[in-house]
Coordinates of C-alpha atoms in Angstrom, one line a residue:
Chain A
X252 CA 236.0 20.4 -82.0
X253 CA 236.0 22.6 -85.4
X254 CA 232.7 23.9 -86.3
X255 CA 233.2 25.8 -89.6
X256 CA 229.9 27.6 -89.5
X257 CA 228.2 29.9 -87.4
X258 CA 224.6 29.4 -86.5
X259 CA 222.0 30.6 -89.2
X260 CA 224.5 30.8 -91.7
X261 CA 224.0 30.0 -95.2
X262 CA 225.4 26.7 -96.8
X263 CA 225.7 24.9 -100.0
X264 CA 225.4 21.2 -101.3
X265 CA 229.0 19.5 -100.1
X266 CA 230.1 22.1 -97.8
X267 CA 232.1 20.9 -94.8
X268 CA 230.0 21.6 -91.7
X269 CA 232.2 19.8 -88.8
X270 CA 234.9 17.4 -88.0
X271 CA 234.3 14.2 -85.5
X272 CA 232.4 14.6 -82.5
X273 CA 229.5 15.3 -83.9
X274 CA 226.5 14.0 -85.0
X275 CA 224.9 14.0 -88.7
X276 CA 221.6 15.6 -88.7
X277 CA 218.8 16.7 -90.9
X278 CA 220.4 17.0 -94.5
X279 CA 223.9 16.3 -93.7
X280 CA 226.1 13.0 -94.2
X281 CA 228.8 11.8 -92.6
X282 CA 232.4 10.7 -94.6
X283 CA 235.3 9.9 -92.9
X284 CA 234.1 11.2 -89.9
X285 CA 233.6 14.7 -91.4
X286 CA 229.6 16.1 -91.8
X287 CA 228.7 17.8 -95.0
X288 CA 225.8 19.1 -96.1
X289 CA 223.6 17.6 -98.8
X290 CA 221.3 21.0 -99.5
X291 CA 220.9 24.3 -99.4
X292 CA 220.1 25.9 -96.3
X293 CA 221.2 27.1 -92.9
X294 CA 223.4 25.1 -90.5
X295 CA 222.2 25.0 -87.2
X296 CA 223.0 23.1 -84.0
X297 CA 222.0 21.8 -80.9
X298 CA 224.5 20.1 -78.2
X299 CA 226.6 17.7 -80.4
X300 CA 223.4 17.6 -83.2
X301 CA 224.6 19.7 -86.3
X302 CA 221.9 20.0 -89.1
X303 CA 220.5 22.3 -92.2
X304 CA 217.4 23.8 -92.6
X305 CA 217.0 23.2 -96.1
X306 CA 215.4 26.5 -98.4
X307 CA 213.9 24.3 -100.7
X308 CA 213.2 20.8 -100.5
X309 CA 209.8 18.6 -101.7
X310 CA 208.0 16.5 -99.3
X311 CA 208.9 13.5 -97.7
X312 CA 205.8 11.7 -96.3
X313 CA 205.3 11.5 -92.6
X314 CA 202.9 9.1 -90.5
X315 CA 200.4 11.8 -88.5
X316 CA 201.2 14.4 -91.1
X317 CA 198.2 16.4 -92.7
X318 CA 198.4 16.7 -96.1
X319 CA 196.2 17.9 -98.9
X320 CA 196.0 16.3 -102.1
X321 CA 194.6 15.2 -105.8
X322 CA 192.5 11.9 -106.6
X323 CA 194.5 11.1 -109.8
X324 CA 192.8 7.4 -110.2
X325 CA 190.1 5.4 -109.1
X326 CA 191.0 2.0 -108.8
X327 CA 189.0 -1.1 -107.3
X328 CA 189.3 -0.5 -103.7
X329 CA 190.2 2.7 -103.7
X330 CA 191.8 5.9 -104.9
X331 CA 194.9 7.3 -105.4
X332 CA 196.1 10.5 -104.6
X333 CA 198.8 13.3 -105.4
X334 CA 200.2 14.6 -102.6
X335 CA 203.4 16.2 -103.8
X336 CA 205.8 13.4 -102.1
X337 CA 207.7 11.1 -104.4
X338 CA 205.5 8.7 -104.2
X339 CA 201.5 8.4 -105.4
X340 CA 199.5 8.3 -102.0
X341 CA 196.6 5.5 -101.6
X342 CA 193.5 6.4 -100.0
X343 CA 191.3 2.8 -99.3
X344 CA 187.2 2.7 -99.8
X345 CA 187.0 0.4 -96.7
X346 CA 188.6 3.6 -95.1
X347 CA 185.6 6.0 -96.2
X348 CA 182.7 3.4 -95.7
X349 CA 183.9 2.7 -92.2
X350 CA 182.9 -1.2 -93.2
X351 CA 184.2 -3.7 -95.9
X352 CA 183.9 -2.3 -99.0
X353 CA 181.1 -4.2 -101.1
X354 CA 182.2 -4.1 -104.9
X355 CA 178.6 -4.7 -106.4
X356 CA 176.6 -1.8 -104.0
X357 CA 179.5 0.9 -103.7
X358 CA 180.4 3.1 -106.2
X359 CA 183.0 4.9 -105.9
X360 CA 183.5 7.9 -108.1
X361 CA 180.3 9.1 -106.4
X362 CA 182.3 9.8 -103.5
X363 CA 185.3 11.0 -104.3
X364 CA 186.3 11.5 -108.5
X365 CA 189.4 11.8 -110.1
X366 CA 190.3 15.8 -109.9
X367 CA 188.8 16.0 -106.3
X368 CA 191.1 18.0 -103.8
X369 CA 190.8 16.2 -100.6
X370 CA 192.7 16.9 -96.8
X371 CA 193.8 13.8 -95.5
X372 CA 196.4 12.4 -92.9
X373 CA 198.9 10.1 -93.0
X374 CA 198.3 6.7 -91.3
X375 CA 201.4 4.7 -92.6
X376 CA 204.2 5.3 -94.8
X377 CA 207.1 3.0 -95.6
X378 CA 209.9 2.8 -98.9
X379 CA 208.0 -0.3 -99.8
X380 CA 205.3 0.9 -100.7
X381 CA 203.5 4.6 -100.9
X382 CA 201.8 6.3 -98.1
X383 CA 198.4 5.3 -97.0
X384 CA 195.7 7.9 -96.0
X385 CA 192.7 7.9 -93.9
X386 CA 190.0 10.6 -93.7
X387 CA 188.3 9.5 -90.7
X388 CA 188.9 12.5 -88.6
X389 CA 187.0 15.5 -88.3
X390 CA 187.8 18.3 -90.3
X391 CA 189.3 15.7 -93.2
X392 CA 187.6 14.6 -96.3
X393 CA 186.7 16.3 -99.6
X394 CA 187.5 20.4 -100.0
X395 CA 184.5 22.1 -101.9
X396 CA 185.5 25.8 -101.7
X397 CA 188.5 28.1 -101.1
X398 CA 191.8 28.5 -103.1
X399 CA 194.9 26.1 -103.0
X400 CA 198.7 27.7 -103.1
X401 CA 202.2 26.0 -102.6
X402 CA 205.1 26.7 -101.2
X403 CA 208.0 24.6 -100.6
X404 CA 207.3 22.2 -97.8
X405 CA 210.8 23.0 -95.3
X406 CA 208.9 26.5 -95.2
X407 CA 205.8 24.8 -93.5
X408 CA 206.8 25.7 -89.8
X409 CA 207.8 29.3 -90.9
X410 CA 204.6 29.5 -92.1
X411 CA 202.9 28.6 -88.9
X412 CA 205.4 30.5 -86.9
X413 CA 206.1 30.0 -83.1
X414 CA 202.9 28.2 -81.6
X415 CA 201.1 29.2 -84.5
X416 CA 201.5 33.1 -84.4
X417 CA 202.4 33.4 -88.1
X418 CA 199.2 31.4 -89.2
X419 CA 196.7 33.5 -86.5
X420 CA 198.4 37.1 -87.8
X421 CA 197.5 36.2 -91.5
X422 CA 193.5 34.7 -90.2
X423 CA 192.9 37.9 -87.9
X424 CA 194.1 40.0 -90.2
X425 CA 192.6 39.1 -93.5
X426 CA 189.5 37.3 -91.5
X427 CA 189.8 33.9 -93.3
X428 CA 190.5 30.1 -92.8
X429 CA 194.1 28.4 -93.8
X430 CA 194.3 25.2 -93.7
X431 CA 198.0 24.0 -94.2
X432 CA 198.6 20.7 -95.5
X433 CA 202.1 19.4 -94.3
X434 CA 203.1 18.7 -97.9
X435 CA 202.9 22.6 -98.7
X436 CA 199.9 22.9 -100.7
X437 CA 197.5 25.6 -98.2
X438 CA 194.5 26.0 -98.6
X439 CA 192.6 29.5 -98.2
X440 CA 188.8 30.3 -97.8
X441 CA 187.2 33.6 -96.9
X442 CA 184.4 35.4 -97.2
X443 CA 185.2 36.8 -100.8
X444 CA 188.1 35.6 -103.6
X445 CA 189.5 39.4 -102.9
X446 CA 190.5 38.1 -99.1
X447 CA 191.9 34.7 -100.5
X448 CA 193.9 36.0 -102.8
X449 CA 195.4 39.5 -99.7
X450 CA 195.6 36.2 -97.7
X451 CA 197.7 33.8 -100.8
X452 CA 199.6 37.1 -101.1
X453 CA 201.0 37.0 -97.3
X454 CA 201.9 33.2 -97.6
X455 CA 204.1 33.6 -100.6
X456 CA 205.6 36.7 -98.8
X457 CA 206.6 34.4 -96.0
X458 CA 207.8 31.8 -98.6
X459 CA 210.3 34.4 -100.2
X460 CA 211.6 35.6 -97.0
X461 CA 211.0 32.7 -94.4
X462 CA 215.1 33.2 -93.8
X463 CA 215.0 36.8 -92.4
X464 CA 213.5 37.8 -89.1
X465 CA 211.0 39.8 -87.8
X466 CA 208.3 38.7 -90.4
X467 CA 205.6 38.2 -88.4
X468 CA 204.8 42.4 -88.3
X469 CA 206.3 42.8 -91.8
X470 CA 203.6 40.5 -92.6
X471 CA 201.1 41.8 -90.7
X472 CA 201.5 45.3 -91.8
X473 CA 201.5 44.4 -95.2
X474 CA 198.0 43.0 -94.9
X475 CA 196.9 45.9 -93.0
X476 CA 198.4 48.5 -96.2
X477 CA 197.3 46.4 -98.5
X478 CA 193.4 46.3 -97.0
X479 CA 193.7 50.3 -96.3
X480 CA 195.0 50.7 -100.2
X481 CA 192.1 48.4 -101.7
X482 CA 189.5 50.4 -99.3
X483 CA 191.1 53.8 -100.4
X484 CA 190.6 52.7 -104.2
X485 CA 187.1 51.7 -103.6
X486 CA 185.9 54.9 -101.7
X487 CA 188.0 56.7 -104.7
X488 CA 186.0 55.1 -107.0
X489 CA 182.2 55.4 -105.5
X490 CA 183.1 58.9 -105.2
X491 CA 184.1 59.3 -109.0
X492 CA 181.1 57.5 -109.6
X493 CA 178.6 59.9 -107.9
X494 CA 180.4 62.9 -109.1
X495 CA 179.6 61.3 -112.7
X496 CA 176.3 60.9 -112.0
X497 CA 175.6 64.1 -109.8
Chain B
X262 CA 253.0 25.3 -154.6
X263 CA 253.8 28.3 -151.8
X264 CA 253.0 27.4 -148.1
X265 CA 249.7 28.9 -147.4
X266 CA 249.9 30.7 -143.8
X267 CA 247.7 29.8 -141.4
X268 CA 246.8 32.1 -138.4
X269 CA 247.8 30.8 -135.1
X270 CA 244.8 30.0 -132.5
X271 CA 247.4 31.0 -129.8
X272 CA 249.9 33.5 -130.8
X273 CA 253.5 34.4 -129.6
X274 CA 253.0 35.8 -126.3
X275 CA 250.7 32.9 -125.2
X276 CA 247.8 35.0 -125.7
X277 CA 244.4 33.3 -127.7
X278 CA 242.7 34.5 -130.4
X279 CA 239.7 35.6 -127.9
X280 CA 242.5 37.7 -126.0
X281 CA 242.3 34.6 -122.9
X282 CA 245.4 33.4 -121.4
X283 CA 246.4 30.4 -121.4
X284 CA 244.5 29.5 -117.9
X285 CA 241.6 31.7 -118.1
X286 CA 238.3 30.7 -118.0
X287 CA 235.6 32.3 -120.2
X288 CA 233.4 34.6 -118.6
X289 CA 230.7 32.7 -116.8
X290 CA 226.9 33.9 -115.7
X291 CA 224.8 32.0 -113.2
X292 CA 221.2 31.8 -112.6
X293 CA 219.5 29.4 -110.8
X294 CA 215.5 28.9 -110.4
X295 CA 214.6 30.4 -113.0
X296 CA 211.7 28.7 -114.5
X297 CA 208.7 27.7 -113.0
X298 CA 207.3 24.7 -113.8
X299 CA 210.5 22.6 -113.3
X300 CA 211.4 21.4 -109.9
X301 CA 214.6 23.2 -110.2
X302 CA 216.4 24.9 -113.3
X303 CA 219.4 26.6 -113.9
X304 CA 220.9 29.0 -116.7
X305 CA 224.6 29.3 -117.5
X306 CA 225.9 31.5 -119.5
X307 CA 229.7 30.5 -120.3
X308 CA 231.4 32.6 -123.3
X309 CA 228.9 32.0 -126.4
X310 CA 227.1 28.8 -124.8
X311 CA 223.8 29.6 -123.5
X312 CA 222.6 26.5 -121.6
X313 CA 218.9 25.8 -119.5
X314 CA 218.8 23.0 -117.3
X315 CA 215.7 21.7 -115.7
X316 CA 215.1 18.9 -113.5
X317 CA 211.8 17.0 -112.1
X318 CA 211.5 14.3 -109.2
X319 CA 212.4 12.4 -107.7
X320 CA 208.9 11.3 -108.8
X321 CA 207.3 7.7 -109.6
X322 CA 209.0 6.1 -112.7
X323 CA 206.7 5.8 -115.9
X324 CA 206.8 3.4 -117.4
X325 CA 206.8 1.4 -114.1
X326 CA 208.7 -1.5 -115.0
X327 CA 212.3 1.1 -115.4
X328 CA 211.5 1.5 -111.8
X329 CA 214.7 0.5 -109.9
X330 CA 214.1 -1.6 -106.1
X331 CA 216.9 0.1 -104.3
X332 CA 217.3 3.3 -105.4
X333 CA 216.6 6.3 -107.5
X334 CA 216.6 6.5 -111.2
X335 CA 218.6 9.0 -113.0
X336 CA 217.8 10.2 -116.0
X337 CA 219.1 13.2 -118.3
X338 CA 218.4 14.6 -121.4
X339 CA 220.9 16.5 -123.6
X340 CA 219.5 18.7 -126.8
X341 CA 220.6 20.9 -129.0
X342 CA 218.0 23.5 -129.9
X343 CA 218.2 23.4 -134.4
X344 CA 218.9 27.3 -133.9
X345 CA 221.9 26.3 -131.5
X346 CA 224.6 26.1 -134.2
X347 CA 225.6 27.8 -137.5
X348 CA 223.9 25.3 -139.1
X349 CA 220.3 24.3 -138.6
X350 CA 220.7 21.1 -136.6
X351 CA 218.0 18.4 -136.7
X352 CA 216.1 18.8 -133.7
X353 CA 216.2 14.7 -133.4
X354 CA 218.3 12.9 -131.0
X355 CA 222.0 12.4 -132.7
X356 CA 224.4 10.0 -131.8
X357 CA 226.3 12.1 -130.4
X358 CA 223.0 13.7 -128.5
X359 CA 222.7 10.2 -127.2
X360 CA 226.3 9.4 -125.8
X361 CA 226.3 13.2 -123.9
X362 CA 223.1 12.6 -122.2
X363 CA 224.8 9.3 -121.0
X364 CA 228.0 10.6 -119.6
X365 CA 226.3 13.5 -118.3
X366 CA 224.2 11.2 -116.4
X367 CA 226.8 9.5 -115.6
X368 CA 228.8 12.4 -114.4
X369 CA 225.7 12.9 -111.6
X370 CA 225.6 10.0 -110.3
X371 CA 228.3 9.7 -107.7
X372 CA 227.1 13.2 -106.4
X373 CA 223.0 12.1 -106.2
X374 CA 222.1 9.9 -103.1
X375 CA 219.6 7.8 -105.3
X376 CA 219.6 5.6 -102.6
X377 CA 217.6 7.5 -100.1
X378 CA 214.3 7.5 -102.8
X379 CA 214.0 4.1 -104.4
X380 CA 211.4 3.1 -107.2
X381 CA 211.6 6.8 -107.9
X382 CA 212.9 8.5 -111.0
X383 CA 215.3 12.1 -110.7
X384 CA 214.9 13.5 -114.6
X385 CA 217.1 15.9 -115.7
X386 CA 216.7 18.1 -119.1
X387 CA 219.3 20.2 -120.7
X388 CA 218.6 22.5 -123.4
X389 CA 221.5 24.0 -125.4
X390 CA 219.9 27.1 -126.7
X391 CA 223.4 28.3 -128.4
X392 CA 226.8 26.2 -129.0
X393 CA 230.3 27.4 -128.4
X394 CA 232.2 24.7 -127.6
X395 CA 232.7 22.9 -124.3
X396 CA 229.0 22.5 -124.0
X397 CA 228.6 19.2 -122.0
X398 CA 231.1 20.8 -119.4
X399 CA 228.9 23.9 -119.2
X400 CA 226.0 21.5 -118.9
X401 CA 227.1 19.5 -116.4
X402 CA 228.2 23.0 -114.6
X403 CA 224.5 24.0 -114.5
X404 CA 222.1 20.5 -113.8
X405 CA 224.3 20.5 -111.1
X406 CA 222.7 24.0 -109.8
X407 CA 219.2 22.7 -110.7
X408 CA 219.5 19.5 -109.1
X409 CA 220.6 21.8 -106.0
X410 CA 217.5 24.2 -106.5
X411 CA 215.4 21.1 -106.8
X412 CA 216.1 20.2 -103.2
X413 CA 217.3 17.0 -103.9
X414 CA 219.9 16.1 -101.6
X415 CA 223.9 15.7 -102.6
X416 CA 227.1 14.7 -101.9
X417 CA 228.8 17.9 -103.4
X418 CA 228.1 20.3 -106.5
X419 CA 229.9 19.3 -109.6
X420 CA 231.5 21.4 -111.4
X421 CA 233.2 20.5 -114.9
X422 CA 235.6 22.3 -117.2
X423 CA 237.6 21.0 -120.2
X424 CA 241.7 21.6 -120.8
X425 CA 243.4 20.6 -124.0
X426 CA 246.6 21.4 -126.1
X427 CA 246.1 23.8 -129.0
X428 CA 249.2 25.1 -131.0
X429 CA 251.4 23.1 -128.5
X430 CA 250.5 24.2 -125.5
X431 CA 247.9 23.4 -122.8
X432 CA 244.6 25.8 -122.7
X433 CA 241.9 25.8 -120.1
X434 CA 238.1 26.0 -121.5
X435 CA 238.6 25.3 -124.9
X436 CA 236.1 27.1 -126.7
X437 CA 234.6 25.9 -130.8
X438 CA 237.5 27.3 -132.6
X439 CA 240.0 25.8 -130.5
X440 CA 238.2 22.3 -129.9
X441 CA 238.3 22.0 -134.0
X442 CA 241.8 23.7 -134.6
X443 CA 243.2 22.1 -131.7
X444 CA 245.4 18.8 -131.0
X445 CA 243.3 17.4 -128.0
X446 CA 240.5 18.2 -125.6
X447 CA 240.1 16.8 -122.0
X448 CA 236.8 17.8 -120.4
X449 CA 236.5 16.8 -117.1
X450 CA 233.7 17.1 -113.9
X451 CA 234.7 17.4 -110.8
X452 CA 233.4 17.2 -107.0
X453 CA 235.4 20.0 -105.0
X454 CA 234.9 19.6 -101.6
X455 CA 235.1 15.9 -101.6
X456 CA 237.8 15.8 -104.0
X457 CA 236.4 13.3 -106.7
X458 CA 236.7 12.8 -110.3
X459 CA 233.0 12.1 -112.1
X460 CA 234.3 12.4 -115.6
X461 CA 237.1 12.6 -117.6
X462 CA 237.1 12.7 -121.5
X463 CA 240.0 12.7 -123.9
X464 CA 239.8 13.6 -127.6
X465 CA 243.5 13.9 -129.5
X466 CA 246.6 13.1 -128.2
X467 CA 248.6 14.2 -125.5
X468 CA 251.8 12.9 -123.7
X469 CA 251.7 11.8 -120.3
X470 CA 253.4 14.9 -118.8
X471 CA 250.5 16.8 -121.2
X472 CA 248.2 14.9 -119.8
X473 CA 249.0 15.6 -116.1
X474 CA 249.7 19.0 -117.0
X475 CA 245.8 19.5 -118.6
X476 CA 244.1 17.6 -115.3
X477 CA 245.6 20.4 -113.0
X478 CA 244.7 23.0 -115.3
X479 CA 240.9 21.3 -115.4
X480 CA 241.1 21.0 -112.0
X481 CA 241.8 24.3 -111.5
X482 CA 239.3 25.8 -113.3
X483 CA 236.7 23.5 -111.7
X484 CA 237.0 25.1 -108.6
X485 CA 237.0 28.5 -109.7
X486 CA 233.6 27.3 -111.1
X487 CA 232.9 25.7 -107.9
X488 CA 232.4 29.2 -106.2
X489 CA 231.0 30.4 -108.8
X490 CA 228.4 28.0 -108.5
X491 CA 227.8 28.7 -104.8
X492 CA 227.8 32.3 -105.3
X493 CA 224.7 31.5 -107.9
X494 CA 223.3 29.2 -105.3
X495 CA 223.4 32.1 -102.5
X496 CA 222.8 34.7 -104.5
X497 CA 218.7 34.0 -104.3
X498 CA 218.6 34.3 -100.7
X499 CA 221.5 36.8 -99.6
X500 CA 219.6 39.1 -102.1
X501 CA 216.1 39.1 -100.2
X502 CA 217.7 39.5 -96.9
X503 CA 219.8 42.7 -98.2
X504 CA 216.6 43.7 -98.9
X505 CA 214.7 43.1 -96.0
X506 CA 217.9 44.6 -94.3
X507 CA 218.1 47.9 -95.8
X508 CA 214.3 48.2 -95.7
X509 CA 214.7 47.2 -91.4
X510 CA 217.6 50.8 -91.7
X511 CA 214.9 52.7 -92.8
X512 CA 212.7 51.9 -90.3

């Protein structure tokens, strides 16, 4: 039963993983009964399952998923929307009005315009045609403030971190609300731009080093240096300032 | 009339007029993800070719109708920048511009699985920013990285590398002078791991012996670009986690 990796181990695009007796996972094929991989990443696997957690990948819609996105076109009955995957998203007006829509009374632009940034979840997805949204859930619908970032999507669950104690460190710390949309595009709002941006700054640091361990505190203290720097430079400065003046 | 002398591409002692032997590549530089906008991108660096590939997708097809039911398109661009040669070349699409960008293509095809995205269009752009011979080899050698760096998934990185005969006897990575001066070229590209042919050129005449001869040479060299190519790959992400490991000692 070869194995020719270790767990965590880095791979490349055609690598041979194992030999029979295993089973092709995520981002792997099977030829000839032998598994390669198809992406960058790191092999893992679990019982007879061998798979790659890919380090960079782009989206591939999921049903349930929440995802944010951009209103490209308004078309008769609807909109449709960017959402980073392959394929254009389609968001329906019947979906928004919560009754038939009405041509001659609704108008849609006035709800949602091309250029709008909107968090929305996948109801169905299939090859034949793109993925259809719905923002009839709490919490979904157009986003008015706060700052978008990406990162590559396979570093989503990093992001969040074990149960969601990645995602908590970065809010507590920096005192702000993340909203991560499942196709990699977050979005940040705080209290001021300075906190969005400390906060944007601690996401892309995960990003660059989701394959290394122990991030959680490396992130975490960065936040906390950073903050203590920024408050050091003000006091620094309101004290040049009165010294000026005095 | 008295016999003008010509100076030999390959002298004597089998060495070539760059100081190569007769099976050595030209010194090759990797980078991948290096430019931002793309979806993935890759430099090489091979001798005097200087080559950026970029790739997008896979992404809706415009214009629609070139939209394909079952799978993925693939599309690839080949150019040569005006300031990539001696002398200025028109910026427009050549003939031969053309007929590269189709056996490059060509030469990605078996390795994409176009058949996991369909109606969906995988674009890849190549930009030859200087010209030393062997270019579509050194091309192929890089989209492959950027394709990789896109996260699109593949069978296996290709890798391509041209032989040929020059002075009567078989090089490996022909460079300008040699492609010119020389009695054939053979580029080829190459799937290492799975042990696959994706192109295979000839220009000149060789016999059959010759022929077999240049394919193991090509071969060859294709997998020594093969790890070089993983190396590239790797070299992203084993560089942030010496990092983070040296920074973890000091601690």
């Amino acid at each position: 039963m070869p194995v020719f990796y270790e767990r965590r181990q880095l791979v490349t695009p055609g690598d041979l993983l194992a030999d029979n007796n295993y089973l092709a996972g995520e981002n792997t094929f099977k030829e000839n009964g032998k598994i390669y991989a198809t992406h960058t990443g790191l092999v893992n696997y679990e019982n007879r399952n061998i798979y790659v957690m890919a380090l960079r990948s782009f989206y591939a819609p999921l049903v349930g998923d929440t995802v944010i996105g951009k209103v490209v076109e308004v078309i008769l009955s609807g909109w449709i929307i960017d959402v980073k995957a392959p394929y254009l998203a389609m968001l329906r007006a019947s979906d928004v009005l919560e009754r038939s829509f009405r041509p001659q009374i609704d108008d849609l632009p006035s709800m949602f315009d091309v250029g709008d940034i909107i968090i929305a979840k996948i109801v169905a997805s299939d090859r034949t045609r793109g993925p259809l949204l719905t923002v009839r859930e709490p919490g979904l619908g157009k986003i008015t403030r706060g700052q978008i970032t990406e990162i590559t999507p396979t570093k989503i669950p990093r992001l969040i971190g074990k149960k969601g104690s990645m995602i908590t460190t970065i809010k507590k710390e920096v005192g702000c609300q993340i909203l991560v949309g499942q196709n990699g595009l977050v979005l940040v709002s705080g209290k001021s731009p300075k906190d969005e941006r400390l906060a944007i700054m601690a996401i892309h640091k995960i990003e660059r080093e989701a394959h290394t361990s122990g991030l959680t505190d490396r992130v975490a203290e960065m936040i906390k240096t950073e903050k203590h720097e920024k408050t050091e430079v003000r006091r620094k400065d309101a004290q040049e300032k009165s010294q000026k003046s005095g | 009339m008295p016999k003008k002398k010509v100076k030999k591409v390959v002298n004597k002692e089998n060495i070539r007029h760059d100081g190569r032997k007769l099976s050595e590549l030209r010194p090759i530089k990797l980078e991948v993800g290096i430019l931002g906008n793309a979806d993935g991108s890759a430099y090489i660096e091979q001798g005097k070719n200087k080559i950026l590939a970029g790739v997008y997708g896979p992404k809706e097809v415009h214009p629609k109708h070139l939209a394909l039911p079952d799978r993925s398109r693939l599309r690839c661009r080949y150019h040569m920048a005006p300031f990539s040669v001696q002398e200025r070349k028109s910026p427009a699409p050549s003939r031969r511009d053309i007929e590269l960008s189709k056996v490059i293509r060509e030469a990605f095809e078996p390795s994409v699985f176009t058949e996991y995205y369909p109606k969906t269009s995988i674009d890849i752009f190549i930009e030859v920013l200087q010209a030393d011979g062997g270019t579509r080899c050194a091309s192929i050698t890089a989209a492959s990285l950027a394709l990789a760096d896109a996260g699109i998934p593949l069978r296996d990185l290709v890798s391509a590398c041209a032989a040929g005969k020059v002075d009567g006897r078989i090089v490996l990575d022909l460079n300008d002078k040699e492609d010119k001066e020389g009695e054939a070229d053979l580029p080829l590209a190459y799937m290492s791991n799975l042990n696959a042919i994706t192109l295979l050129q000839m220009d000149g005449m060789l016999t059959s012996e010759e022929f077999e001869q240049a394919i193991n040479l090509a071969l060859e060299g294709c997998n020594q670009i093969y790890q070089l190519q993983k190396e590239a790959l790797k070299a992203k992400y084993v560089e942030v986690k010496e990092t983070m490991n040296e920074g973890a000692d000091e601690q």
